[in-house]
Short mmCIF file of C-alpha atoms and ligand atoms in Angstrom, two decimals:
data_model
loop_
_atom_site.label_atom_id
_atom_site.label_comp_id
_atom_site.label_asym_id
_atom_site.label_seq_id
_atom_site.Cartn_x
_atom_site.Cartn_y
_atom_site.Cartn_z
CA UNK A 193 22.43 -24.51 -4.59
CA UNK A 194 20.60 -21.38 -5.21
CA UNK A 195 22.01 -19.40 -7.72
CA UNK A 196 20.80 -15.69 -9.48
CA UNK A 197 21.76 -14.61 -12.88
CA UNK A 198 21.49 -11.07 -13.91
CA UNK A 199 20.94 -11.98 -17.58
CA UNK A 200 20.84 -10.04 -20.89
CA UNK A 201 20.06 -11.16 -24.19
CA UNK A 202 22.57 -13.63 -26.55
CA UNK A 203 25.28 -13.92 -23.77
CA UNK A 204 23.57 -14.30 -21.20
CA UNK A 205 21.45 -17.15 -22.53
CA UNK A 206 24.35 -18.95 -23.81
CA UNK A 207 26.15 -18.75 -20.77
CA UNK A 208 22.94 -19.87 -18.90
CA UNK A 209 22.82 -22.94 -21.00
CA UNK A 210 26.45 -23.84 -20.09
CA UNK A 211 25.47 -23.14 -16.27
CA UNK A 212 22.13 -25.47 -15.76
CA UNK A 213 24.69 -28.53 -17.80
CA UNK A 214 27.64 -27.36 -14.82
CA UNK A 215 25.12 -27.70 -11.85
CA UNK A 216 22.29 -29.56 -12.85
CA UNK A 217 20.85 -29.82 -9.75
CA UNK A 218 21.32 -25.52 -9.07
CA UNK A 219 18.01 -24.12 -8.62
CA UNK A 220 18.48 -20.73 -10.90
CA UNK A 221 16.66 -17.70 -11.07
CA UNK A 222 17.22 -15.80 -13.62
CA UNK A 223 16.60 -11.91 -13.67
CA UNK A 224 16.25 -10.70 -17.59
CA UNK A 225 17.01 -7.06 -18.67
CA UNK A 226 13.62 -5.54 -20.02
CA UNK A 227 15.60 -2.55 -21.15
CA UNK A 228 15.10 -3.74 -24.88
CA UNK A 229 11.78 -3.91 -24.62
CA UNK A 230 9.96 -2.35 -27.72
CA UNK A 231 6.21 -1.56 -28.81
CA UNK A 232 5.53 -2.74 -32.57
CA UNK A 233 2.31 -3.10 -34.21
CA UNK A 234 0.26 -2.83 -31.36
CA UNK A 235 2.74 -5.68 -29.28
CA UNK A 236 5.20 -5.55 -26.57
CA UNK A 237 8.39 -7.55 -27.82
CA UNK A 238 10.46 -8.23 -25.05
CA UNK A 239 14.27 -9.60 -26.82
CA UNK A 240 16.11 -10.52 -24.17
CA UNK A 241 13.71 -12.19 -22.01
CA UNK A 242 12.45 -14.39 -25.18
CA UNK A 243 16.01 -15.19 -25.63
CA UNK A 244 16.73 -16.54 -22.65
CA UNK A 245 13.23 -18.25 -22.76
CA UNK A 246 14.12 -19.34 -26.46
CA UNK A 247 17.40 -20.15 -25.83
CA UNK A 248 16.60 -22.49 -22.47
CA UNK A 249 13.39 -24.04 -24.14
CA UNK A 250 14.94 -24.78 -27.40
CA UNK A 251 13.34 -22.66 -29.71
CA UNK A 252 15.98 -20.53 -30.88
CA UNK A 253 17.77 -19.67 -33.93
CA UNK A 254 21.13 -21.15 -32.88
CA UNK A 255 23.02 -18.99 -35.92
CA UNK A 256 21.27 -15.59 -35.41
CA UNK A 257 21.26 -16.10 -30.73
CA UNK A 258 17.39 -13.95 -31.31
CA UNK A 259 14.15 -15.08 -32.89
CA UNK A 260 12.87 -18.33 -33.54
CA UNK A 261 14.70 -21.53 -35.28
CA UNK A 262 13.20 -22.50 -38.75
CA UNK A 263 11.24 -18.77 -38.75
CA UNK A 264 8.98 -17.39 -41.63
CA UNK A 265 8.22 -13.89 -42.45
CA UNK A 266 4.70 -13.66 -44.16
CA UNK A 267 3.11 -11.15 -41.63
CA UNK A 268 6.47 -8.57 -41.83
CA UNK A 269 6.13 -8.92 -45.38
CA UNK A 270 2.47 -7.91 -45.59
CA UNK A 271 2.32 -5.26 -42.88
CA UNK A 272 5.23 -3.98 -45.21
CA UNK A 273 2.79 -4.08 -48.21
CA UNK A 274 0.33 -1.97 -46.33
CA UNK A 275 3.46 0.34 -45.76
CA UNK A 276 3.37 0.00 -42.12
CA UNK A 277 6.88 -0.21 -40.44
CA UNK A 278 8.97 -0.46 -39.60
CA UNK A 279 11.27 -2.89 -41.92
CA UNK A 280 14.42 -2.66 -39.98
CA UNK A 281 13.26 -5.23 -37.11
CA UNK A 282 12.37 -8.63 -37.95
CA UNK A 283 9.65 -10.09 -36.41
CA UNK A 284 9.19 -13.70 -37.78
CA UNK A 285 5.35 -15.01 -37.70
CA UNK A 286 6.16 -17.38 -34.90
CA UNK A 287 7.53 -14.74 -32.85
CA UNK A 288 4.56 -12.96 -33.64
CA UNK A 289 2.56 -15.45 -31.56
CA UNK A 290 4.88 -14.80 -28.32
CA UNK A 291 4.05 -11.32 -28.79
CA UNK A 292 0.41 -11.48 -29.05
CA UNK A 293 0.02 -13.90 -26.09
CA UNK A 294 2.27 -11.36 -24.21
CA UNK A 295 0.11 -8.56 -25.03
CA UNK A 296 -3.30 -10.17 -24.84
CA UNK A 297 -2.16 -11.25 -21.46
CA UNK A 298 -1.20 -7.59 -20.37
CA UNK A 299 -4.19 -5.86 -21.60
CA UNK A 300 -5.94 -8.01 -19.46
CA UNK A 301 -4.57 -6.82 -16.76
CA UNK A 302 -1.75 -9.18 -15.86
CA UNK A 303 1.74 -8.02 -14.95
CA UNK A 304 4.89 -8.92 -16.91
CA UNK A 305 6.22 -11.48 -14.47
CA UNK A 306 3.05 -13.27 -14.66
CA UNK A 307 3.09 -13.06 -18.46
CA UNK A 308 6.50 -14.44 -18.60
CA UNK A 309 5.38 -17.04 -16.07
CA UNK A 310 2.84 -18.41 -18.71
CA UNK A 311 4.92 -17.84 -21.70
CA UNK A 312 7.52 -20.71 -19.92
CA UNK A 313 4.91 -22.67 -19.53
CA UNK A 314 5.20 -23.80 -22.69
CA UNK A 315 8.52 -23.56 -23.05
CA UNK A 316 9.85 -24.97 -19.95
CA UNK A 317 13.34 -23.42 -19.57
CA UNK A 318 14.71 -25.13 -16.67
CA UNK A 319 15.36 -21.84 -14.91
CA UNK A 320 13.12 -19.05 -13.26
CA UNK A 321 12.87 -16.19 -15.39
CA UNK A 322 11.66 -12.68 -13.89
CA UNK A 323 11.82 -9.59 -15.37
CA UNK A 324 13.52 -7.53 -13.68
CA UNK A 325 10.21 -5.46 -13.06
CA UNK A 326 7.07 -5.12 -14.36
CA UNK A 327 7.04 -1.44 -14.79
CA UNK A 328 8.11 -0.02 -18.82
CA UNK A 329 11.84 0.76 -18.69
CA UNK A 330 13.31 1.45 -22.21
CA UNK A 331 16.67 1.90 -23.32
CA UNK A 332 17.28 5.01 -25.27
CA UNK A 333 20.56 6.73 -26.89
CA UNK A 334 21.43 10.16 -28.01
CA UNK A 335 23.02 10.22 -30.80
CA UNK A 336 23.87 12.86 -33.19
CA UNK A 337 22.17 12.51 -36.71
CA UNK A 338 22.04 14.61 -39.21
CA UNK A 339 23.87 17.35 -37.21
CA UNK A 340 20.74 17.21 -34.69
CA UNK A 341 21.34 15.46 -31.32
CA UNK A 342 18.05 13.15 -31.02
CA UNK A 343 17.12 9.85 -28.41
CA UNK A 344 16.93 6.79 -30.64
CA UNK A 345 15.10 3.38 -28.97
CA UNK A 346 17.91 1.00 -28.06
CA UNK A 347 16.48 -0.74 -30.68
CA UNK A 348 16.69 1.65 -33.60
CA UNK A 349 20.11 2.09 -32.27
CA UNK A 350 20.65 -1.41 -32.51
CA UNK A 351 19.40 -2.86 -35.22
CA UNK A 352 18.49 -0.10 -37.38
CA UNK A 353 21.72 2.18 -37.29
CA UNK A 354 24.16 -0.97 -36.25
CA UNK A 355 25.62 1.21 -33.63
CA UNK A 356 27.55 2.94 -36.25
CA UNK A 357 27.15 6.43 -34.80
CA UNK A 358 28.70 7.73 -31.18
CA UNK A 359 26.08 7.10 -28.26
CA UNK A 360 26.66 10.12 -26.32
CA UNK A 361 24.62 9.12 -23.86
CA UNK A 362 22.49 5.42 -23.08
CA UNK A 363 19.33 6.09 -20.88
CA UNK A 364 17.00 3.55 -19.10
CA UNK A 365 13.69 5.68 -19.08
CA UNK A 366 11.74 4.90 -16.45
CA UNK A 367 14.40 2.84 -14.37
CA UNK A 368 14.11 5.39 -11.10
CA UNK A 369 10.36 4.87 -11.26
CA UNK A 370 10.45 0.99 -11.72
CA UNK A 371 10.33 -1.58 -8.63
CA UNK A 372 11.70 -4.91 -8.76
CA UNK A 373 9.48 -7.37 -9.84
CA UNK A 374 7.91 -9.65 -7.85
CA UNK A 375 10.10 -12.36 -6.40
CA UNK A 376 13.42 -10.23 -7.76
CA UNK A 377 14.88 -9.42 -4.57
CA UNK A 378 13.98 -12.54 -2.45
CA UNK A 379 15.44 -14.70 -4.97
CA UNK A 380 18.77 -12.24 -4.49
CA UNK A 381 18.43 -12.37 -0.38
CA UNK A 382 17.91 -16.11 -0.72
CA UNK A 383 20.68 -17.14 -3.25
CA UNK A 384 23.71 -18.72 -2.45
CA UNK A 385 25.42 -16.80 -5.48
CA UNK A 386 24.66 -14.31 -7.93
CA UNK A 387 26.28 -14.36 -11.18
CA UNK A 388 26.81 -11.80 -13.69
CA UNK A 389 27.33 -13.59 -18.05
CA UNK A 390 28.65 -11.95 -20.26
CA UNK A 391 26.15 -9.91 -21.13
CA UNK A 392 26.75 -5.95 -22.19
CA UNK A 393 27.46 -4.10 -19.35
CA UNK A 394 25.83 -1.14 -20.14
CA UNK A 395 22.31 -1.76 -21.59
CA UNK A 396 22.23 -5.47 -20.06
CA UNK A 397 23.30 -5.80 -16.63
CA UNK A 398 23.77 -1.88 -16.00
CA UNK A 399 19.73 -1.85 -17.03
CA UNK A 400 18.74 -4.28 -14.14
CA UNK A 401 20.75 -3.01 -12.10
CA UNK A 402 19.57 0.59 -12.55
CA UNK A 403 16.02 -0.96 -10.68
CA UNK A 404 15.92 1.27 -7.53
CA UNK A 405 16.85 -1.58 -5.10
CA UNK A 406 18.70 -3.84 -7.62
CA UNK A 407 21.97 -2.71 -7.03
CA UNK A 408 21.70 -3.01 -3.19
CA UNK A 409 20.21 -6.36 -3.00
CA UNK A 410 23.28 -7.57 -4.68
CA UNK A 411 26.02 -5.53 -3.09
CA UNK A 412 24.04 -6.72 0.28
CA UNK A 413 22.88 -10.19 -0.53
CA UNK A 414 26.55 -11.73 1.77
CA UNK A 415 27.61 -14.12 -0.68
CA UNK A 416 29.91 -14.40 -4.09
CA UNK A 417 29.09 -12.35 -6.72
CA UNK A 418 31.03 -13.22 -9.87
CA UNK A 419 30.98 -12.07 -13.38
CA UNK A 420 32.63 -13.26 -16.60
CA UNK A 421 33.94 -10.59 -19.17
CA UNK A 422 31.97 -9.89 -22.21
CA UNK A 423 35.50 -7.97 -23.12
CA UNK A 424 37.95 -10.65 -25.01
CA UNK A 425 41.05 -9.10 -25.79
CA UNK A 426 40.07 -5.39 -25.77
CA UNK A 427 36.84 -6.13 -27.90
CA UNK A 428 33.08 -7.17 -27.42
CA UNK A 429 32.95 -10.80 -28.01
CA UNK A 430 29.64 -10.24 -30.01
CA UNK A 431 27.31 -6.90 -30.05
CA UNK A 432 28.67 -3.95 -30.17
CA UNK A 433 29.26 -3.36 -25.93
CA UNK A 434 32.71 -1.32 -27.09
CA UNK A 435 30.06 1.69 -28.10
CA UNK A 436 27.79 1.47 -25.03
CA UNK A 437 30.46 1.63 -22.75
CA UNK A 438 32.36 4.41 -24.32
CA UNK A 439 29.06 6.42 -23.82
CA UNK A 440 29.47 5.72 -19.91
CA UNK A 441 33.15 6.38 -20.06
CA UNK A 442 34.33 2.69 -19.57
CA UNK A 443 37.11 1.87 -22.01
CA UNK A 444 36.29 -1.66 -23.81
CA UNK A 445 38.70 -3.96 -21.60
CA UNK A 446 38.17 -7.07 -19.37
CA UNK A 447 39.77 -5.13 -16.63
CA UNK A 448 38.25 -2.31 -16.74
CA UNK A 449 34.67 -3.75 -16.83
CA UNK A 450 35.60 -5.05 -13.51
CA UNK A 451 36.27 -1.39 -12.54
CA UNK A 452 33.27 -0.18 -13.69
CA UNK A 453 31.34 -2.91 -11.84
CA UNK A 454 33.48 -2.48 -8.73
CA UNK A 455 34.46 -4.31 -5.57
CA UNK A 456 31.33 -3.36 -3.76
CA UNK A 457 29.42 -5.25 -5.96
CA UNK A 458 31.77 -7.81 -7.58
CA UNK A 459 33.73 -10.26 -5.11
CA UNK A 460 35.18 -12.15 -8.51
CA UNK A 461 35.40 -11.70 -12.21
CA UNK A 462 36.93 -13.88 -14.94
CA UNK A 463 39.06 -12.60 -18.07
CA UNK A 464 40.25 -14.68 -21.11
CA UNK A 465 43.29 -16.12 -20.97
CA UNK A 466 44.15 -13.16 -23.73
CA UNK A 467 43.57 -10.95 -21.37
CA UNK A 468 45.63 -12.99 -18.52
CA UNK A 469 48.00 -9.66 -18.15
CA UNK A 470 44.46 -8.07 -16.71
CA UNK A 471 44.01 -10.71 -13.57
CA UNK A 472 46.52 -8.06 -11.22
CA UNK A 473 45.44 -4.86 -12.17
CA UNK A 474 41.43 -6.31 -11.29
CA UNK A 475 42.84 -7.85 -8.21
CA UNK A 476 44.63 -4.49 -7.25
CA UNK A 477 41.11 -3.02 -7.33
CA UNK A 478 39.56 -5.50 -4.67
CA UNK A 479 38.48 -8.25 -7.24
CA UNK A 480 39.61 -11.66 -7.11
CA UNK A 481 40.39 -12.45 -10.37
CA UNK A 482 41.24 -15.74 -12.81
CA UNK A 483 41.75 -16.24 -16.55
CA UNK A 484 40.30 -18.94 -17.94
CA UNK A 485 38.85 -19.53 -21.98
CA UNK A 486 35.76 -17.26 -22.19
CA UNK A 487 34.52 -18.30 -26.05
CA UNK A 488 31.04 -19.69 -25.73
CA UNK A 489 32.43 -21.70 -28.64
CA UNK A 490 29.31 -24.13 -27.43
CA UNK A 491 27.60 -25.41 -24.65
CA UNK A 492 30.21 -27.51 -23.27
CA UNK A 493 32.80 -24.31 -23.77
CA UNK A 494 30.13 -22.31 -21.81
CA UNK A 495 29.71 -25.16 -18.94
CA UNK A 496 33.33 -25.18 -18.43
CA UNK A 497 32.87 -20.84 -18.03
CA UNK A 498 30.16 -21.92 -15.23
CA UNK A 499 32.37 -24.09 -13.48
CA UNK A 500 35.01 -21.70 -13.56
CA UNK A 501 32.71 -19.15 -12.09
CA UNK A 502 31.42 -21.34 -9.26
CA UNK A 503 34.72 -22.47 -8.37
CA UNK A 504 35.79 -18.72 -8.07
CA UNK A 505 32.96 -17.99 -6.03
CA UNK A 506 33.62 -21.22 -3.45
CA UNK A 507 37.23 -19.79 -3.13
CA UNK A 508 35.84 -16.38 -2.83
CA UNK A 509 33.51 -17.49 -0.25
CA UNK A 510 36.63 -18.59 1.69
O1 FO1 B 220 20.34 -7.50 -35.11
C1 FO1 B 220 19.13 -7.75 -34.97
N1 FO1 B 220 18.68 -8.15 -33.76
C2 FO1 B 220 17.38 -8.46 -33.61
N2 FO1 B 220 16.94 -8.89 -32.40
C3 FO1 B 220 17.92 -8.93 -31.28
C4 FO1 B 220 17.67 -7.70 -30.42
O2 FO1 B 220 18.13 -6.53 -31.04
C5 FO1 B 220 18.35 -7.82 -29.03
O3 FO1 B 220 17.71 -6.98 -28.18
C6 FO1 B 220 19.86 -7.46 -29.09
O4 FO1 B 220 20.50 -8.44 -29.81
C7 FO1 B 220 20.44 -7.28 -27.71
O5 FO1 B 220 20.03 -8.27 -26.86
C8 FO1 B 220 15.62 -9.32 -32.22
C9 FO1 B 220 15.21 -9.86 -31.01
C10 FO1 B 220 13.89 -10.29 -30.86
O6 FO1 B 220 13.50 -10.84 -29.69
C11 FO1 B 220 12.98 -10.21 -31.92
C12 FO1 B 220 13.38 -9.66 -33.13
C13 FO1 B 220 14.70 -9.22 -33.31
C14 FO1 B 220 15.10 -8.69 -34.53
C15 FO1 B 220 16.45 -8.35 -34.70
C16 FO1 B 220 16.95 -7.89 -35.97
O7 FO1 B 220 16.21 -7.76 -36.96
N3 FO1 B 220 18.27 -7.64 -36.06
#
């Protein structure tokens, strides 16, 4: 079975874990949100596509979801000792290398998707991982500091300022100029289903699907579409999703998530069984809907999630 997952960072690779132990045998593409992208020290970092690459390959730091198990920080310290920032995002030397390769590879001349192509080389995720294009598209929020309105990176926003200010508005520059990457929407014409994790709606899955030509492909594509909640019980399972969404006008519940997504893209969509009182009012707008354990607890937790979501999609399919 062909299946494509819209994927962001820590969710989404958990849940993608869980999915290739469900259906072994699935051939999965997976579409990563390069939204989060950032330029440091002369690199492109790309977090959610390393995560899922991480994640899948084995190399990440299980506690943490980002970065690299058993990591060491030498070069962040010294760039620090030469005063060059900045601090707040931590770069661990073997991420370093990751970055490097990546950047070596685009300066000489070779697009993202090919980059990330040779990156799994090594680290053999068991899925196909495509950016979701290879033109720059990076997250930014306004936010109010200091009594001046100003456009933080995603990832100052983040990591630096732990989301602890409004986001008055969250804004993929670039998105209306980018084009799918390579491979992006025949994967989505070819698969069988298309599955949205729990990743955050806004800067994840909203990012990708901001790709002139995203959107369409799936609300086109003629088979399932079903996504899990990264809402438990009227909060962000990890992250901080409640403040993204509030900047789009989406209150932080499972059901209204759905809503936001909507019945012309979503044919299914799974709530905790916390949020079981939430299954009618998604139904009521066009969504079949089931409430099942969503706590990627651990892999096995996370496979269970997958077959949940494939058997709502075979029932959707009808
Ligand atoms: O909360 C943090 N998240 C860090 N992240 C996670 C990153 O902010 C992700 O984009 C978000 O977690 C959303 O996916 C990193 C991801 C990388 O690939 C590489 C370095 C970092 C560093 C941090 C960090 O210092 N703190």
């Amino acid at each position: 079975m062909r299946m494509v997952v819209l994927a962001g960072g820590i969710g989404g690779a958990r849940f993608l874990r869980g999915l290739k132990r469900a259906a072994p045998d699935a051939d999965i593409t997976v579409i990563g949100n390069t939204g989060d992208d950032i330029h440091l020290f002369g690199l492109k970092v790309c977090p959610d596509l390393d995560t899922v690459m991480y994640t899948l390959g084995g190399g990440i730091d299980e506690a943490q979801g980002w970065g690299r198990a058993d990591e060491t920080f030498q070069v962040k310290a010294e760039l620090a000792a030469y005063g060059v920032g900045p601090e707040w995002f931590g770069l661990g030397d073997r991420d370093f290398a990751t970055h490097i390769v990546r950047t070596q590879m685009l300066g000489a001349g070779y697009p993202l998707s090919a980059v990330t192509e040779a990156l799994c080389d090594r680290w053999r995720p068991g899925v196909r991982l495509l950016p979701m294009s290879d033109d720059r598209v990076e997250t930014h929020v306004a936010v109010e500091l200091d009594g001046e309105r100003r456009a933080v990176h995603f990832q100052e926003y983040w990591v630096r300022l732990r989301a602890s200010v409004d986001a008055h508005a969250v804004v993929p520059v670039g998105a209306e100029q980018a084009k799918p990457a390579p491979g992006v929407l025949e994967a989505i014409a070819e698969a069988d289903v298309v599955l949205f994790p729990p990743s955050n709606p806004v800067v994840s899955i909203g990012t990708i699907l901001a790709v002139p030509g995203i959107r369409e492909a799936v609300a086109e594509a003629g088979v399932p579409v079903v996504g899990l909640s990264p809402i438990v019980g009227n909060a962000p399972v990890r992250g901080m999703a409640d403040k993204v969404l509030a900047a789009v006008g989406v209150e932080a519940t499972a059901s209204a998530v759905a809503r936001h997504y909507g019945s012309g893209l979503l044919d299914g969509w799974l709530v905790d069984t916390v949020d079981a009182d939430a299954v009618a009012e998604v139904e009521a707008a066009g969504i079949r809907c089931r409430a099942v354990p969503l706590m990627m607890t651990d892999v096995e937790a996370a496979a269970a999630m997958a077959r949940e979501a494939l058997a709502l999609a075979e029932e959707v399919r009808g």
